[in-house]
Tab-separated table of C-alpha atoms in Angstrom:
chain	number	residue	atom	x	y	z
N	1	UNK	CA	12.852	-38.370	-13.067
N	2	UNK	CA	16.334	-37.555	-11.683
N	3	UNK	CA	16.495	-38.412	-8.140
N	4	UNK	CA	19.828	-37.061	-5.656
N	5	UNK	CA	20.247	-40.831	-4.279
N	6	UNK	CA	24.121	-40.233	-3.606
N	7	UNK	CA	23.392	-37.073	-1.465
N	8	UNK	CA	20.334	-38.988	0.260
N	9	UNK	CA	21.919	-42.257	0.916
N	10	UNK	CA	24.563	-39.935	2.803
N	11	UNK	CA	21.527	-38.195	4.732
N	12	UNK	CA	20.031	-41.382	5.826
N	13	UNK	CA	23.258	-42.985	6.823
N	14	UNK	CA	24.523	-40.065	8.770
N	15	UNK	CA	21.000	-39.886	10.289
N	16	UNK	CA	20.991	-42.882	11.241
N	17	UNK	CA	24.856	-42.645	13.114
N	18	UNK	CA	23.162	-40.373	15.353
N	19	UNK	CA	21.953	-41.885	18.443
N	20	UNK	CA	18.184	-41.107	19.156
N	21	UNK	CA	15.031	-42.512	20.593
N	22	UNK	CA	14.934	-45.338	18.361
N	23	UNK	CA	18.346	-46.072	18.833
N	24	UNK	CA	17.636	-46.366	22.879
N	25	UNK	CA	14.864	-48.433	22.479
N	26	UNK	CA	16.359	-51.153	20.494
N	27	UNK	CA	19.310	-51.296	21.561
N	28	UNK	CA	17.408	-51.817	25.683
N	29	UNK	CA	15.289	-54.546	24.410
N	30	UNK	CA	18.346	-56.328	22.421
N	31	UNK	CA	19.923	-56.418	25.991
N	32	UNK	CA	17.532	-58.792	26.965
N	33	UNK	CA	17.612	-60.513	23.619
N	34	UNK	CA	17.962	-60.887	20.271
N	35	UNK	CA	14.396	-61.384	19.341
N	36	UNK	CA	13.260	-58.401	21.551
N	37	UNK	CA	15.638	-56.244	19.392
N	38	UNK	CA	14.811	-57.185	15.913
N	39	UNK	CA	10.745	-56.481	17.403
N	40	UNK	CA	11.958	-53.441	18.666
N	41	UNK	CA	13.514	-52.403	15.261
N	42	UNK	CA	10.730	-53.686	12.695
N	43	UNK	CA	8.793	-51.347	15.324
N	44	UNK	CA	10.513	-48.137	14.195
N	45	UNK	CA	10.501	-48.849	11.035
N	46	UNK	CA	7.407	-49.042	10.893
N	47	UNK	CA	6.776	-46.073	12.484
N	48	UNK	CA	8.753	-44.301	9.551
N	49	UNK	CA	6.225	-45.848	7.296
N	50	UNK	CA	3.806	-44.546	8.707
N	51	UNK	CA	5.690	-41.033	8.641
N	52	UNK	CA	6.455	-41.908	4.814
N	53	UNK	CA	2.730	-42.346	4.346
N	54	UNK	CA	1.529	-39.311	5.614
N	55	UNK	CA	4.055	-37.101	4.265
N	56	UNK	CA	2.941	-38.954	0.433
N	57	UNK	CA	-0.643	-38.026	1.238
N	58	UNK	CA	0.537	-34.473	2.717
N	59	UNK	CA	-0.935	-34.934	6.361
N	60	UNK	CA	2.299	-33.957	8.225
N	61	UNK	CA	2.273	-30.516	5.963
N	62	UNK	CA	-0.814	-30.135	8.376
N	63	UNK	CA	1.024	-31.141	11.582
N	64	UNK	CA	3.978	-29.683	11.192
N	65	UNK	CA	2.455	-26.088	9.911
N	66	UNK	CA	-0.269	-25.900	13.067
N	67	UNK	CA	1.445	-25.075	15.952
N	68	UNK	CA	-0.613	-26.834	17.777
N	69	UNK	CA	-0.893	-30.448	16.428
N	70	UNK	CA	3.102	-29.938	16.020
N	71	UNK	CA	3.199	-29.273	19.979
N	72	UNK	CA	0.971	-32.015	20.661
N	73	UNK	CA	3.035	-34.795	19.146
N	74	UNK	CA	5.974	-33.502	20.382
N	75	UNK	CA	4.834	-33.337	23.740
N	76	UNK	CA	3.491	-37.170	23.532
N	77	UNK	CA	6.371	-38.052	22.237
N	78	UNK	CA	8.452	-36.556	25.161
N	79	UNK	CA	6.343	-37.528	27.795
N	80	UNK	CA	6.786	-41.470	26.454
N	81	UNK	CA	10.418	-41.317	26.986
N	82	UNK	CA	10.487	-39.890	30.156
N	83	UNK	CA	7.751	-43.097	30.855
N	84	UNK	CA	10.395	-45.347	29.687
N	85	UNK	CA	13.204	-43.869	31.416
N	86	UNK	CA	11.157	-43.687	34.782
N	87	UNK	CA	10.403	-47.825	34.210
N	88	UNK	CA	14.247	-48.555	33.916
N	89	UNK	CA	14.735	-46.423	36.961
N	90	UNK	CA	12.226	-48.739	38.818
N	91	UNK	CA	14.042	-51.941	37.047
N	92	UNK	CA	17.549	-50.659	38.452
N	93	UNK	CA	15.949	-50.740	41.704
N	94	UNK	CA	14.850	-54.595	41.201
N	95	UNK	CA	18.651	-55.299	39.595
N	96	UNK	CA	18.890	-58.329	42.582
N	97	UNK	CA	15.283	-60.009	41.391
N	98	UNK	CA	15.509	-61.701	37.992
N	99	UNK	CA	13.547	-59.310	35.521
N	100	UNK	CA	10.099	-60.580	35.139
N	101	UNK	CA	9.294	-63.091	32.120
N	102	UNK	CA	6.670	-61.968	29.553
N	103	UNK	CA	3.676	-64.666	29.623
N	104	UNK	CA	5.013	-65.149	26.422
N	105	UNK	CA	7.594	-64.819	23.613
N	106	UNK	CA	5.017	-63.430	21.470
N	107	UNK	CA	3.855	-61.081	24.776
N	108	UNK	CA	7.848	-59.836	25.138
N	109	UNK	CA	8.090	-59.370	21.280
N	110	UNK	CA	5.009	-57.376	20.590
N	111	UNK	CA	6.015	-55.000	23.612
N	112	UNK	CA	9.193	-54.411	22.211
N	113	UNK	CA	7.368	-54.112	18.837
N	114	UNK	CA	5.001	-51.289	20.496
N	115	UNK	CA	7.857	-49.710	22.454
N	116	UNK	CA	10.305	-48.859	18.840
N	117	UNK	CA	6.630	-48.314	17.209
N	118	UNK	CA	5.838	-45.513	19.421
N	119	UNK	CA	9.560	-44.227	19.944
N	120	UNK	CA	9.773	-43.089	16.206
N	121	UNK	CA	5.647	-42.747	15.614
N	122	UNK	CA	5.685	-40.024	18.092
N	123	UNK	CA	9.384	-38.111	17.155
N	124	UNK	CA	8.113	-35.211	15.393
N	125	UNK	CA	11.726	-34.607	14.033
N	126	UNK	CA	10.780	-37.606	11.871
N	127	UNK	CA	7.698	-36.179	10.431
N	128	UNK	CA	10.361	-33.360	9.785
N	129	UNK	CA	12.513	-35.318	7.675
N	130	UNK	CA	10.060	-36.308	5.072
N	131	UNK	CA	8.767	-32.796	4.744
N	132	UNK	CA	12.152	-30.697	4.723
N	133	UNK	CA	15.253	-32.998	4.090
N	134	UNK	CA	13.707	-35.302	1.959
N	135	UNK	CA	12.238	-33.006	-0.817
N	136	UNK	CA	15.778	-31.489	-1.309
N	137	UNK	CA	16.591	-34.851	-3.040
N	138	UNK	CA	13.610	-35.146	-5.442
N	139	UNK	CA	13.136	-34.135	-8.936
N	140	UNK	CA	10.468	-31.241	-8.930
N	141	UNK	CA	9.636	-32.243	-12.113
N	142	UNK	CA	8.177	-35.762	-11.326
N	143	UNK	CA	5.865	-36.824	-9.105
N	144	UNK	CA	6.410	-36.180	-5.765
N	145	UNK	CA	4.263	-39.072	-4.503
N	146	UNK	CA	6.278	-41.644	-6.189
N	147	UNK	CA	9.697	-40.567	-5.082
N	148	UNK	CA	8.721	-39.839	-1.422
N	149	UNK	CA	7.364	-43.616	-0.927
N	150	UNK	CA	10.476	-44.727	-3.566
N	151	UNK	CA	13.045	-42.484	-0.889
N	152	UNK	CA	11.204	-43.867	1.691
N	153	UNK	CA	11.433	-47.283	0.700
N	154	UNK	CA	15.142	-47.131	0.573
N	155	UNK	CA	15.103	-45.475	4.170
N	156	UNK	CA	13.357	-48.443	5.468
N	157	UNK	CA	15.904	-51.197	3.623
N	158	UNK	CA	19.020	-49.076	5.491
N	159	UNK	CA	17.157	-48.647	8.641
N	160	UNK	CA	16.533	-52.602	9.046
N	161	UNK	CA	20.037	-53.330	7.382
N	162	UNK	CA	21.574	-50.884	10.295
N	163	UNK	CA	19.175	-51.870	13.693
N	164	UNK	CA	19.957	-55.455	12.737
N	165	UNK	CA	23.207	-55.174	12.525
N	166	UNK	CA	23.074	-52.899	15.807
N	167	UNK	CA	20.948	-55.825	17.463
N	168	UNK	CA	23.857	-58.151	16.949
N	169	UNK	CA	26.273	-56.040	18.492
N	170	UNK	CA	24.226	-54.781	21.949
N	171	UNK	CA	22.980	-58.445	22.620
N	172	UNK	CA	26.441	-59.318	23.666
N	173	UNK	CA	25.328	-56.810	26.389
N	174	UNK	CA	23.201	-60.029	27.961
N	175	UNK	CA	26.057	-61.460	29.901
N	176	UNK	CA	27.300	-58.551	31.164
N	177	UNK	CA	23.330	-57.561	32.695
N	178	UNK	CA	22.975	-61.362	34.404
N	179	UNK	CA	25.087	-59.434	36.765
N	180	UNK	CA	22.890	-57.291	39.249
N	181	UNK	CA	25.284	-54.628	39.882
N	182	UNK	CA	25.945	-54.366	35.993
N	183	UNK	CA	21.766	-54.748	35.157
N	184	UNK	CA	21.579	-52.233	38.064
N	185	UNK	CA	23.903	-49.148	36.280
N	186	UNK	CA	22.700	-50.325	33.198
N	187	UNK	CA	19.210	-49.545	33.911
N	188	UNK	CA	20.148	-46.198	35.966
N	189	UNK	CA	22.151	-45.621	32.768
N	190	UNK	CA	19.724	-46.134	30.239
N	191	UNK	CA	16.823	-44.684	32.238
N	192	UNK	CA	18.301	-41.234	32.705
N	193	UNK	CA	19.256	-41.101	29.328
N	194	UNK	CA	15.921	-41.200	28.542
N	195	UNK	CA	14.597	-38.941	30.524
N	196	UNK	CA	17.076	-36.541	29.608
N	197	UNK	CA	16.044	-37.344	25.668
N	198	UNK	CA	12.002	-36.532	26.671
N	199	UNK	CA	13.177	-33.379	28.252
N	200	UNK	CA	15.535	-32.300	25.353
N	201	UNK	CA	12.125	-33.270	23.176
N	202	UNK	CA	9.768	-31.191	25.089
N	203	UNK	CA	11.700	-27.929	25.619
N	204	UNK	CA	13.469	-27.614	22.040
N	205	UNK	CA	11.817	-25.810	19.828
């Protein structure tokens, strides 16, 4: 079995340079703090698991070939970015009242976890990956199975290796948002950016 793993690794990596959903999300919830991040990011990438899995068992071949159930994620996916850019919008607007405390750490963590879960769950271009860029790395000759979950395995290690190390940097961010003018663009920021993302989602073919 002779797998492309140079050519992939460069894929992923450049894949993952890109900012996009996922990005957003963790890098909002590392604001707040570090724990929020890394629940954020285990989130996603879990999400691409779950991608990884249905791509090995050839569900998204059905998704992404109906026109339909292809429309349908995308649109869910869309319209849950444009949710989470119309919350920050609300938080900018609450930028003088300390942001409200989860009942929680757990509560705060499995939020985040939800939020970065959904983000990538519900990014068709995702489902995309596994089914177009990823087979051009695989030996035809093997099975196809194996390496997708093996590819996708290696995915998730530079995914966690790369959000963690993202986490570190954007929780420095936290001093900067105890400040309600800063918290207040921030949010505004963050929020349209968002929206703007959802849009781009929904009306791209």
């Amino acid at each position: 079995m002779s797998i492309d793993l140079a050519g992939f690794l460069g894929v992923v990596l450049l894949a993952y340079l890109v900012p996009g959903p996922d990005f957003l999300v963790i890098v909002r919830a590392a604001a707040r703090d570090a724990s929020l991040g890394r629940a954020a990011a285990l989130g996603a990438q879990t999400g691409l698991c779950v991608h990884m899995c249905a791509a090995a068992l050839g569900l998204s071949v059905i998704a992404t070939r109906s026109a339909l159930a292809f429309t349908v994620i995308k649109l869910a996916g869309a319209a849950y970015l444009v949710y989470l850019g119309v919350r920050a919008l609300r938080d900018a607007r609450k930028a003088d009242v300390p942001a409200p405390k989860p009942t929680t750490a757990a509560d705060g963590r499995r939020s985040s976890f939800t939020q970065g879960f959904l983000s990538n769950v519900l990014n068709p271009k995702a489902a995309m990956f596994f089914l177009s860029v990823l087979p051009q790395f695989v030996d035809r000759g093997g099975s196809l199975t194996q390496q997708i979950f093996l590819l996708g395995a290696v995915d998730f290690v530079i995914g966690v290796v790369y959000w963690l190390a993202l986490v570190r940097v954007a929780v420095r961010l936290r001093t900067a948002l105890d400040r309600p003018a800063w918290r207040r663009r921030w949010e505004r920021v963050t929020g349209g950016v968002f929206i703007a993302v959802g849009v781009g989602v929904a009306v791209v073919e």
